[in-house]
Amino acid sequence: MRPLLGCSWGCCLLLLLSLEAQGGPDYPSAVPEQVHLSYPGEPGCMTVTWTTWAPARSEVQFGTQGSGPLPLRAQGVASAFVDGGILRRKLYIHRVTLRRLLPGVQYVYRCGSAQGWSRRFRFRALKNGVHWSPRLAVFGDLGADNPKALPRLRRDTQQGMYDAILHVGDFAYNMDQDNGRVGDRFMRVIEPVAANLPYMTCPGNHEQRYNFSNYKARFSMPGDNEGLWYSWDIGPAHIISFSTEVYFFLHYGHHLVQEQFRWLERDLQKANANRVARPWIITMGHRPMYCSNADLDDCTRHESKVRKGLRGKLYGLEDLFHKYGVDLELWAHEHSYERLWPIYNYQVFNGSRETPYTNPRGPVHIITGSAGCEERLTPFSIFPRPWSALRVKEYGYTRLHILNGTHIHIQQVSDDQHWCLISELHVCKAGAEALPLKRNSSPFCSGPVSASC
């Protein structure tokens, strides 16, 4: 028999398209790729997520020894994800949650099945309780092309500098592009970081295609809202991730604005009542309330949707966050770095003239969207606004060190200036005295850009 000779061109084309839809001309592979971690919000746990191109069992083998057999096993589930593009490419997303991890202990793991295993990765289980000092890397707007900050982030990760990553929206540019292949490439690119640290996310505008389906499928965040909004605790801080995009893509459902707002208020009420244990409340959302960039984005408008809500009066977040005393608000979207003075309703509420970030009477806003993508950097308006403390048009990312219940240490690393620090400050509260700024392996750039409490 010679079946291919009798196959019509249309049949052959469909066969080729089918193979291409599975990820390439080869037989669909069950070897794991795009491995990444996330923290499910439960102490002593870590979730491993990966992709295969064929159905397979979902298993993680792990242990505490760097070599030799991995004695511990955990099983999970896989779900088929069909991209919304014309090829309807199908991939299988596997999720396994590791439990009963010892706090602060380093684990080695691999994931997969008898059909194929990943290489080995390492992670350190998060410590329990409130009496420790989490170290986070924070950024948004990282693309598969021009990911300027990624080499340094990989090096930082290898040196054990962080406990978790906060990616504040906009991935790959875009995950749905080229029938999801750009998303695949991005997830491979970040694997050296994301497979070794919990990679915590929130959605941005570049994830909106097909109702955020690539974002929802590829990441595994806490809660039951497909990663659109959730919260988690780490050390002395409560971190809230939410979607600014519900205010802009209303065709996916007006009800999402109200649902998220009500969830936020309930979560903030609980967090505010728990200040003795966790004094810091930190939010992360993609589109800022304020910015001084030279574009027409929502944050340049006086009555921005995120700040004031729909039609300038419905479900605005600034009043809600101020009401419950949010301390630090992390944003991205603008491809630059901007730090604001403590602010509420366009009024600066510095702690004092000499120490503006000691006991501030309004939240501190950090916009950190310059990790690098194909859209390059965003310019600023010629004249800075009176509420803007520092503006930097350079590639880079933010380091956030939650030292204790009274001090947070924030640094901005510049990729353009060979990874030196272009900003450093402490946010202090509750009558705390200023701590001396601690230097590390990154040199300071020239210029008086550091600030203490």
CSV table of C-alpha atoms in Angstrom, one decimal:
chain,number,residue,atom,x,y,z
A,1,MET,CA,0.0,0.0,0.0
A,2,ARG,CA,1.1,3.5,-0.8
A,3,PRO,CA,-1.6,5.7,0.8
A,4,LEU,CA,0.1,9.0,0.4
A,5,LEU,CA,0.1,8.7,-3.3
A,6,GLY,CA,-3.7,8.5,-3.3
A,7,CYS,CA,-4.1,11.4,-0.9
A,8,SER,CA,-5.5,14.6,-2.4
A,9,TRP,CA,-3.7,17.9,-2.0
A,10,GLY,CA,-6.5,19.0,0.3
A,11,CYS,CA,-6.0,16.0,2.5
A,12,CYS,CA,-2.3,16.4,2.7
A,13,LEU,CA,-2.7,20.1,3.5
A,14,LEU,CA,-5.1,19.2,6.4
A,15,LEU,CA,-2.6,16.7,7.6
A,16,LEU,CA,0.2,19.2,7.6
A,17,LEU,CA,-1.9,21.8,9.3
A,18,SER,CA,-2.9,19.3,12.0
A,19,LEU,CA,0.7,18.5,12.7
A,20,GLU,CA,1.6,22.2,12.7
A,21,ALA,CA,-1.3,22.9,15.1
A,22,GLN,CA,0.3,20.5,17.6
A,23,GLY,CA,3.4,22.6,17.7
A,24,GLY,CA,5.6,21.3,14.8
A,25,PRO,CA,6.1,18.7,12.1
A,26,ASP,CA,7.3,16.0,14.5
A,27,TYR,CA,5.1,13.7,16.4
A,28,PRO,CA,3.4,15.5,19.3
A,29,SER,CA,5.7,15.3,22.3
A,30,ALA,CA,4.9,14.5,26.0
A,31,VAL,CA,8.3,15.9,27.2
A,32,PRO,CA,7.6,18.8,29.6
A,33,GLU,CA,8.5,22.3,28.6
A,34,GLN,CA,7.6,25.9,29.8
A,35,VAL,CA,8.0,24.8,33.5
A,36,HIS,CA,7.1,27.4,36.1
A,37,LEU,CA,6.2,27.7,39.8
A,38,SER,CA,3.5,29.6,41.7
A,39,TYR,CA,2.6,29.8,45.3
A,40,PRO,CA,-1.0,28.6,45.9
A,41,GLY,CA,-1.5,30.6,49.0
A,42,GLU,CA,-1.2,27.7,51.4
A,43,PRO,CA,1.8,27.5,53.7
A,44,GLY,CA,4.1,24.6,52.9
A,45,CYS,CA,2.9,24.3,49.3
A,46,MET,CA,4.2,25.1,45.8
A,47,THR,CA,2.4,24.5,42.4
A,48,VAL,CA,4.4,23.3,39.4
A,49,THR,CA,2.9,24.0,36.0
A,50,TRP,CA,4.1,22.8,32.6
A,51,THR,CA,3.1,22.1,29.0
A,52,THR,CA,3.2,19.1,26.7
A,53,TRP,CA,1.9,18.6,23.2
A,54,ALA,CA,0.4,15.2,23.9
A,55,PRO,CA,-1.7,13.9,26.8
A,56,ALA,CA,0.3,12.4,29.6
A,57,ARG,CA,0.2,11.8,33.3
A,58,SER,CA,1.1,14.7,35.6
A,59,GLU,CA,3.7,13.9,38.2
A,60,VAL,CA,6.5,15.7,40.1
A,61,GLN,CA,9.4,13.9,41.7
A,62,PHE,CA,11.2,15.9,44.3
A,63,GLY,CA,13.6,15.7,47.2
A,64,THR,CA,16.2,17.7,49.1
A,65,GLN,CA,19.3,16.1,47.7
A,66,GLY,CA,21.0,17.7,44.8
A,67,SER,CA,21.9,14.4,43.1
A,68,GLY,CA,20.6,10.9,43.3
A,69,PRO,CA,17.1,9.6,43.3
A,70,LEU,CA,14.1,11.9,44.1
A,71,PRO,CA,12.2,10.0,46.7
A,72,LEU,CA,9.0,12.1,47.0
A,73,ARG,CA,6.1,12.0,44.5
A,74,ALA,CA,3.1,14.2,43.8
A,75,GLN,CA,0.4,13.8,41.2
A,76,GLY,CA,-1.9,16.3,39.6
A,77,VAL,CA,-4.1,17.0,36.6
A,78,ALA,CA,-3.8,18.0,33.0
A,79,SER,CA,-6.2,20.0,31.0
A,80,ALA,CA,-6.3,20.6,27.2
A,81,PHE,CA,-6.0,24.2,26.1
A,82,VAL,CA,-7.1,25.1,22.6
A,83,ASP,CA,-5.7,28.5,21.4
A,84,GLY,CA,-8.3,30.7,19.8
A,85,GLY,CA,-6.3,31.3,16.6
A,86,ILE,CA,-7.2,30.0,13.2
A,87,LEU,CA,-5.1,26.8,13.7
A,88,ARG,CA,-6.8,25.9,17.0
A,89,ARG,CA,-3.5,24.6,18.3
A,90,LYS,CA,-4.0,22.3,21.3
A,91,LEU,CA,-1.6,21.9,24.2
A,92,TYR,CA,-1.9,20.2,27.5
A,93,ILE,CA,-1.3,22.2,30.7
A,94,HIS,CA,-0.3,20.2,33.7
A,95,ARG,CA,-0.6,21.3,37.3
A,96,VAL,CA,0.7,19.6,40.4
A,97,THR,CA,0.8,21.0,43.9
A,98,LEU,CA,3.5,19.9,46.2
A,99,ARG,CA,2.5,19.8,49.9
A,100,ARG,CA,4.0,19.4,53.3
A,101,LEU,CA,7.2,21.3,52.2
A,102,LEU,CA,9.6,22.3,55.0
A,103,PRO,CA,9.8,26.1,55.3
A,104,GLY,CA,13.0,27.6,53.9
A,105,VAL,CA,14.3,24.3,52.7
A,106,GLN,CA,15.7,23.9,49.2
A,107,TYR,CA,14.1,21.2,47.0
A,108,VAL,CA,15.2,19.6,43.7
A,109,TYR,CA,12.4,18.5,41.3
A,110,ARG,CA,11.6,17.3,37.9
A,111,CYS,CA,8.2,17.0,36.3
A,112,GLY,CA,6.6,14.8,33.6
A,113,SER,CA,5.7,11.1,33.2
A,114,ALA,CA,7.0,7.9,31.8
A,115,GLN,CA,6.6,9.5,28.4
A,116,GLY,CA,9.2,12.1,29.2
A,117,TRP,CA,10.7,14.1,32.0
A,118,SER,CA,11.9,17.7,32.4
A,119,ARG,CA,15.5,18.4,33.5
A,120,ARG,CA,15.9,19.1,37.2
A,121,PHE,CA,15.2,22.4,38.8
A,122,ARG,CA,15.6,23.9,42.3
A,123,PHE,CA,13.4,26.0,44.5
A,124,ARG,CA,13.3,27.1,48.1
A,125,ALA,CA,10.0,26.6,49.9
A,126,LEU,CA,8.7,29.9,51.3
A,127,LYS,CA,9.1,30.4,55.0
A,128,ASN,CA,6.0,30.3,57.2
A,129,GLY,CA,4.7,33.0,59.5
A,130,VAL,CA,5.3,36.7,59.6
A,131,HIS,CA,8.8,37.0,61.2
A,132,TRP,CA,11.0,36.9,58.1
A,133,SER,CA,12.0,39.3,55.3
A,134,PRO,CA,10.7,38.4,51.8
A,135,ARG,CA,12.7,39.6,48.8
A,136,LEU,CA,10.8,40.1,45.6
A,137,ALA,CA,11.6,41.2,42.0
A,138,VAL,CA,8.9,43.3,40.5
A,139,PHE,CA,8.3,44.3,36.9
A,140,GLY,CA,5.8,44.4,34.1
A,141,ASP,CA,5.7,44.5,30.3
A,142,LEU,CA,8.3,41.8,29.5
A,143,GLY,CA,8.3,40.5,26.0
A,144,ALA,CA,9.6,37.4,24.2
A,145,ASP,CA,11.5,39.9,22.0
A,146,ASN,CA,13.8,42.6,23.6
A,147,PRO,CA,13.5,41.2,27.2
A,148,LYS,CA,16.2,43.5,28.4
A,149,ALA,CA,15.9,42.8,32.2
A,150,LEU,CA,15.9,39.0,31.8
A,151,PRO,CA,19.7,38.3,31.8
A,152,ARG,CA,20.1,40.1,35.1
A,153,LEU,CA,17.0,38.5,36.5
A,154,ARG,CA,18.4,35.1,35.6
A,155,ARG,CA,21.7,35.9,37.3
A,156,ASP,CA,19.9,37.2,40.4
A,157,THR,CA,17.8,34.1,40.5
A,158,GLN,CA,20.9,31.9,40.3
A,159,GLN,CA,22.4,33.8,43.2
A,160,GLY,CA,19.4,33.2,45.3
A,161,MET,CA,18.5,36.9,45.7
A,162,TYR,CA,14.7,36.5,45.6
A,163,ASP,CA,11.9,34.6,47.2
A,164,ALA,CA,9.3,35.3,44.5
A,165,ILE,CA,8.6,37.2,41.3
A,166,LEU,CA,5.8,39.7,40.7
A,167,HIS,CA,5.0,40.2,37.0
A,168,VAL,CA,2.6,43.1,36.9
A,169,GLY,CA,0.9,42.3,33.6
A,170,ASP,CA,1.7,42.2,29.9
A,171,PHE,CA,3.5,39.1,28.8
A,172,ALA,CA,5.3,38.0,25.6
A,173,TYR,CA,3.7,40.6,23.3
A,174,ASN,CA,1.5,38.7,22.9
A,175,MET,CA,0.8,35.2,24.1
A,176,ASP,CA,-1.9,34.7,21.5
A,177,GLN,CA,0.2,35.9,18.6
A,178,ASP,CA,1.1,33.4,15.8
A,179,ASN,CA,-1.6,31.0,17.1
A,180,GLY,CA,-0.1,31.0,20.6
A,181,ARG,CA,3.5,30.3,19.5
A,182,VAL,CA,4.7,33.6,20.9
A,183,GLY,CA,3.2,32.5,24.2
A,184,ASP,CA,5.1,29.2,24.0
A,185,ARG,CA,8.4,31.0,23.2
A,186,PHE,CA,7.9,33.4,26.1
A,187,MET,CA,7.2,30.7,28.6
A,188,ARG,CA,10.4,28.9,27.5
A,189,VAL,CA,12.4,32.2,27.8
A,190,ILE,CA,11.3,32.8,31.4
A,191,GLU,CA,11.7,29.2,32.5
A,192,PRO,CA,15.2,29.7,34.0
A,193,VAL,CA,13.6,32.2,36.4
A,194,ALA,CA,10.1,30.9,36.7
A,195,ALA,CA,11.0,27.2,37.3
A,196,ASN,CA,13.1,28.2,40.3
A,197,LEU,CA,10.9,30.9,41.9
A,198,PRO,CA,7.1,31.3,42.4
A,199,TYR,CA,6.2,33.5,39.5
A,200,MET,CA,3.1,35.5,40.6
A,201,THR,CA,1.1,37.4,38.0
A,202,CYS,CA,-1.7,39.7,37.1
A,203,PRO,CA,-3.3,40.3,33.7
A,204,GLY,CA,-2.5,43.2,31.4
A,205,ASN,CA,-4.1,44.6,28.3
A,206,HIS,CA,-1.9,42.5,26.0
A,207,GLU,CA,-3.5,39.4,27.4
A,208,GLN,CA,-7.1,40.3,26.5
A,209,ARG,CA,-7.4,38.3,23.3
A,210,TYR,CA,-10.0,35.5,23.4
A,211,ASN,CA,-11.1,36.6,26.9
A,212,PHE,CA,-7.6,36.3,28.4
A,213,SER,CA,-7.6,32.6,27.6
A,214,ASN,CA,-3.9,32.3,27.2
A,215,TYR,CA,-3.3,34.0,30.5
A,216,LYS,CA,-5.9,32.0,32.3
A,217,ALA,CA,-4.6,28.7,30.9
A,218,ARG,CA,-0.9,29.1,31.2
A,219,PHE,CA,-0.6,30.5,34.8
A,220,SER,CA,-1.8,28.9,38.1
A,221,MET,CA,-2.6,31.5,40.7
A,222,PRO,CA,-4.4,31.2,44.0
A,223,GLY,CA,-8.1,31.4,44.4
A,224,ASP,CA,-10.9,30.4,42.0
A,225,ASN,CA,-11.0,33.4,39.6
A,226,GLU,CA,-8.6,32.1,37.0
A,227,GLY,CA,-5.8,34.4,38.2
A,228,LEU,CA,-7.8,37.6,37.4
A,229,TRP,CA,-7.9,38.6,41.1
A,230,TYR,CA,-6.5,36.9,44.2
A,231,SER,CA,-4.5,37.6,47.3
A,232,TRP,CA,-1.8,35.9,49.3
A,233,ASP,CA,0.4,36.4,52.4
A,234,ILE,CA,4.2,36.5,52.5
A,235,GLY,CA,6.0,37.4,55.7
A,236,PRO,CA,4.6,40.6,57.2
A,237,ALA,CA,2.8,41.6,54.0
A,238,HIS,CA,-0.6,40.8,52.4
A,239,ILE,CA,-0.4,41.1,48.6
A,240,ILE,CA,-3.4,41.7,46.5
A,241,SER,CA,-3.4,41.1,42.7
A,242,PHE,CA,-6.2,42.4,40.6
A,243,SER,CA,-7.3,43.1,37.1
A,244,THR,CA,-7.4,46.7,35.8
A,245,GLU,CA,-8.5,45.3,32.5
A,246,VAL,CA,-12.1,44.6,33.7
A,247,TYR,CA,-12.6,48.4,33.4
A,248,PHE,CA,-11.6,48.5,29.7
A,249,PHE,CA,-12.7,45.3,28.1
A,250,LEU,CA,-16.4,45.5,29.1
A,251,HIS,CA,-17.5,43.2,26.3
A,252,TYR,CA,-16.3,40.3,28.4
A,253,GLY,CA,-18.8,41.2,31.0
A,254,HIS,CA,-19.7,44.4,32.9
A,255,HIS,CA,-20.4,42.2,36.0
A,256,LEU,CA,-16.7,41.5,36.4
A,257,VAL,CA,-16.1,45.1,37.5
A,258,GLN,CA,-18.6,44.8,40.3
A,259,GLU,CA,-17.6,41.3,41.3
A,260,GLN,CA,-13.9,42.3,41.6
A,261,PHE,CA,-14.7,45.5,43.5
A,262,ARG,CA,-16.8,43.6,46.0
A,263,TRP,CA,-14.1,40.9,46.4
A,264,LEU,CA,-11.5,43.6,46.9
A,265,GLU,CA,-13.4,45.3,49.6
A,266,ARG,CA,-14.0,42.1,51.5
A,267,ASP,CA,-10.3,41.1,51.2
A,268,LEU,CA,-9.2,44.6,52.2
A,269,GLN,CA,-11.5,44.5,55.3
A,270,LYS,CA,-9.9,41.2,56.4
A,271,ALA,CA,-6.4,42.4,55.7
A,272,ASN,CA,-6.9,45.7,57.5
A,273,ALA,CA,-8.3,43.8,60.6
A,274,ASN,CA,-5.1,41.7,60.5
A,275,ARG,CA,-2.6,44.6,60.7
A,276,VAL,CA,-1.1,43.4,64.0
A,277,ALA,CA,0.2,40.2,62.2
A,278,ARG,CA,0.7,41.6,58.8
A,279,PRO,CA,1.1,45.4,58.9
A,280,TRP,CA,1.7,45.9,55.1
A,281,ILE,CA,-1.0,45.8,52.4
A,282,ILE,CA,0.5,45.8,48.9
A,283,THR,CA,-1.5,45.8,45.7
A,284,MET,CA,-0.5,45.0,42.1
A,285,GLY,CA,-2.4,45.9,39.0
A,286,HIS,CA,-1.4,46.6,35.5
A,287,ARG,CA,-2.6,50.1,34.5
A,288,PRO,CA,-1.7,52.9,36.9
A,289,MET,CA,-4.0,55.4,38.4
A,290,TYR,CA,-1.4,58.2,37.8
A,291,CYS,CA,1.5,58.7,35.4
A,292,SER,CA,3.3,61.6,33.7
A,293,ASN,CA,4.2,59.9,30.4
A,294,ALA,CA,3.8,61.6,27.1
A,295,ASP,CA,1.0,59.4,25.7
A,296,LEU,CA,-2.8,59.2,25.8
A,297,ASP,CA,-3.0,56.3,28.2
A,298,ASP,CA,-5.7,56.2,30.9
A,299,CYS,CA,-3.3,57.2,33.7
A,300,THR,CA,-2.6,60.6,32.0
A,301,ARG,CA,-6.3,61.5,32.3
A,302,HIS,CA,-7.4,63.4,35.4
A,303,GLU,CA,-10.4,61.1,35.9
A,304,SER,CA,-8.7,57.8,35.0
A,305,LYS,CA,-10.9,54.8,35.0
A,306,VAL,CA,-8.8,52.8,37.4
A,307,ARG,CA,-8.8,55.7,39.9
A,308,LYS,CA,-12.4,56.9,39.6
A,309,GLY,CA,-14.2,54.0,38.1
A,310,LEU,CA,-16.7,53.7,35.2
A,311,ARG,CA,-18.2,57.0,34.2
A,312,GLY,CA,-16.1,58.6,36.8
A,313,LYS,CA,-18.1,57.4,39.7
A,314,LEU,CA,-18.7,53.6,39.7
A,315,TYR,CA,-16.2,51.2,41.4
A,316,GLY,CA,-13.2,53.5,41.5
A,317,LEU,CA,-10.2,52.0,43.3
A,318,GLU,CA,-8.5,55.1,44.7
A,319,ASP,CA,-11.1,55.8,47.4
A,320,LEU,CA,-11.3,52.1,48.2
A,321,PHE,CA,-7.6,51.6,48.6
A,322,HIS,CA,-7.3,54.8,50.7
A,323,LYS,CA,-10.2,53.8,52.9
A,324,TYR,CA,-8.4,50.6,54.0
A,325,GLY,CA,-4.9,52.1,54.1
A,326,VAL,CA,-3.1,50.3,51.3
A,327,ASP,CA,0.6,51.1,51.8
A,328,LEU,CA,2.2,50.4,48.4
A,329,GLU,CA,0.6,50.2,45.0
A,330,LEU,CA,2.6,48.4,42.2
A,331,TRP,CA,1.8,49.2,38.6
A,332,ALA,CA,3.3,48.7,35.1
A,333,HIS,CA,1.9,49.4,31.6
A,334,GLU,CA,4.0,52.5,31.0
A,335,HIS,CA,7.4,51.4,29.7
A,336,SER,CA,9.4,53.4,32.2
A,337,TYR,CA,10.0,53.7,35.9
A,338,GLU,CA,8.2,56.4,37.9
A,339,ARG,CA,7.9,56.7,41.7
A,340,LEU,CA,5.3,59.0,43.2
A,341,TRP,CA,5.2,60.9,46.5
A,342,PRO,CA,2.6,59.5,48.8
A,343,ILE,CA,-0.6,60.6,47.1
A,344,TYR,CA,-4.4,60.7,47.4
A,345,ASN,CA,-6.7,62.6,45.0
A,346,TYR,CA,-3.8,64.5,43.5
A,347,GLN,CA,-2.7,65.8,46.9
A,348,VAL,CA,0.7,64.9,48.2
A,349,PHE,CA,0.7,63.4,51.7
A,350,ASN,CA,4.3,63.1,52.6
A,351,GLY,CA,5.1,62.0,56.1
A,352,SER,CA,7.2,65.2,56.5
A,353,ARG,CA,9.3,67.5,54.3
A,354,GLU,CA,12.5,65.8,55.6
A,355,THR,CA,11.3,62.2,55.5
A,356,PRO,CA,8.5,61.9,53.0
A,357,TYR,CA,8.2,58.2,53.2
A,358,THR,CA,8.1,57.9,56.9
A,359,ASN,CA,4.5,57.4,58.1
A,360,PRO,CA,3.1,58.6,54.8
A,361,ARG,CA,-0.5,59.6,54.9
A,362,GLY,CA,-1.3,58.2,51.4
A,363,PRO,CA,-0.1,55.2,49.5
A,364,VAL,CA,3.2,55.1,47.6
A,365,HIS,CA,2.8,54.3,43.9
A,366,ILE,CA,5.6,52.6,41.9
A,367,ILE,CA,5.3,52.2,38.1
A,368,THR,CA,7.7,49.6,36.9
A,369,GLY,CA,7.0,48.6,33.3
A,370,SER,CA,10.5,48.8,31.7
A,371,ALA,CA,11.6,45.2,31.8
A,372,GLY,CA,11.8,45.2,28.0
A,373,CYS,CA,9.5,44.4,25.1
A,374,GLU,CA,9.2,45.1,21.3
A,375,GLU,CA,7.4,48.4,21.9
A,376,ARG,CA,10.5,49.9,23.5
A,377,LEU,CA,10.5,52.7,26.2
A,378,THR,CA,7.8,55.3,26.8
A,379,PRO,CA,8.8,59.0,27.0
A,380,PHE,CA,7.7,61.3,29.7
A,381,SER,CA,6.0,64.7,29.4
A,382,ILE,CA,8.4,67.6,29.4
A,383,PHE,CA,7.4,68.9,32.8
A,384,PRO,CA,7.1,66.5,35.7
A,385,ARG,CA,4.0,66.6,37.8
A,386,PRO,CA,4.2,67.9,41.4
A,387,TRP,CA,3.3,64.4,42.7
A,388,SER,CA,6.0,62.7,40.8
A,389,ALA,CA,9.2,62.0,42.8
A,390,LEU,CA,11.4,60.3,40.2
A,391,ARG,CA,11.1,59.5,36.5
A,392,VAL,CA,13.5,57.2,34.7
A,393,LYS,CA,13.3,56.3,31.0
A,394,GLU,CA,15.6,53.3,31.1
A,395,TYR,CA,15.2,49.5,31.0
A,396,GLY,CA,15.2,47.8,34.3
A,397,TYR,CA,13.2,46.3,37.2
A,398,THR,CA,12.4,46.8,40.8
A,399,ARG,CA,13.7,45.0,43.9
A,400,LEU,CA,11.3,44.9,46.9
A,401,HIS,CA,12.6,43.8,50.3
A,402,ILE,CA,9.9,43.6,53.0
A,403,LEU,CA,12.4,43.9,55.9
A,404,ASN,CA,9.9,43.7,58.8
A,405,GLY,CA,6.6,45.2,59.9
A,406,THR,CA,7.9,48.7,59.8
A,407,HIS,CA,10.3,49.0,56.9
A,408,ILE,CA,10.2,48.2,53.2
A,409,HIS,CA,13.3,48.6,51.1
A,410,ILE,CA,12.8,49.5,47.4
A,411,GLN,CA,15.5,49.6,44.7
A,412,GLN,CA,15.4,50.2,41.0
A,413,VAL,CA,18.0,48.5,38.8
A,414,SER,CA,19.0,50.0,35.5
A,415,ASP,CA,19.8,47.7,32.6
A,416,ASP,CA,20.9,50.6,30.5
A,417,GLN,CA,23.6,51.5,33.1
A,418,HIS,CA,24.9,48.0,33.5
A,419,TRP,CA,22.6,47.0,36.4
A,420,CYS,CA,23.5,49.8,38.7
A,421,LEU,CA,20.9,51.2,41.2
A,422,ILE,CA,19.2,54.4,40.1
A,423,SER,CA,16.8,54.6,43.0
A,424,GLU,CA,16.8,53.4,46.6
A,425,LEU,CA,14.5,54.2,49.5
A,426,HIS,CA,12.8,52.9,52.6
A,427,VAL,CA,9.1,53.2,53.2
A,428,CYS,CA,8.7,53.3,57.0
A,429,LYS,CA,5.6,53.3,59.2
A,430,ALA,CA,4.3,53.2,62.7
A,431,GLY,CA,6.9,55.5,64.3
A,432,ALA,CA,9.8,53.6,62.9
A,433,GLU,CA,13.2,55.1,62.8
A,434,ALA,CA,15.1,55.3,59.5
A,435,LEU,CA,17.3,52.4,58.7
A,436,PRO,CA,20.6,52.9,56.9
A,437,LEU,CA,20.5,52.0,53.3
A,438,LYS,CA,22.3,48.7,52.7
A,439,ARG,CA,24.5,48.4,49.6
A,440,ASN,CA,24.7,45.2,47.7
A,441,SER,CA,26.4,43.9,44.5
A,442,SER,CA,24.8,46.5,42.3
A,443,PRO,CA,26.8,49.8,42.2
A,444,PHE,CA,25.0,53.1,42.5
A,445,CYS,CA,24.8,55.3,39.4
A,446,SER,CA,25.9,58.9,39.6
A,447,GLY,CA,23.4,61.4,40.8
A,448,PRO,CA,21.4,62.0,44.0
A,449,VAL,CA,18.6,59.5,43.3
A,450,SER,CA,18.5,57.5,46.6
A,451,ALA,CA,16.2,58.4,49.4
A,452,SER,CA,15.8,57.0,52.9
A,453,CYS,CA,12.9,57.5,55.2
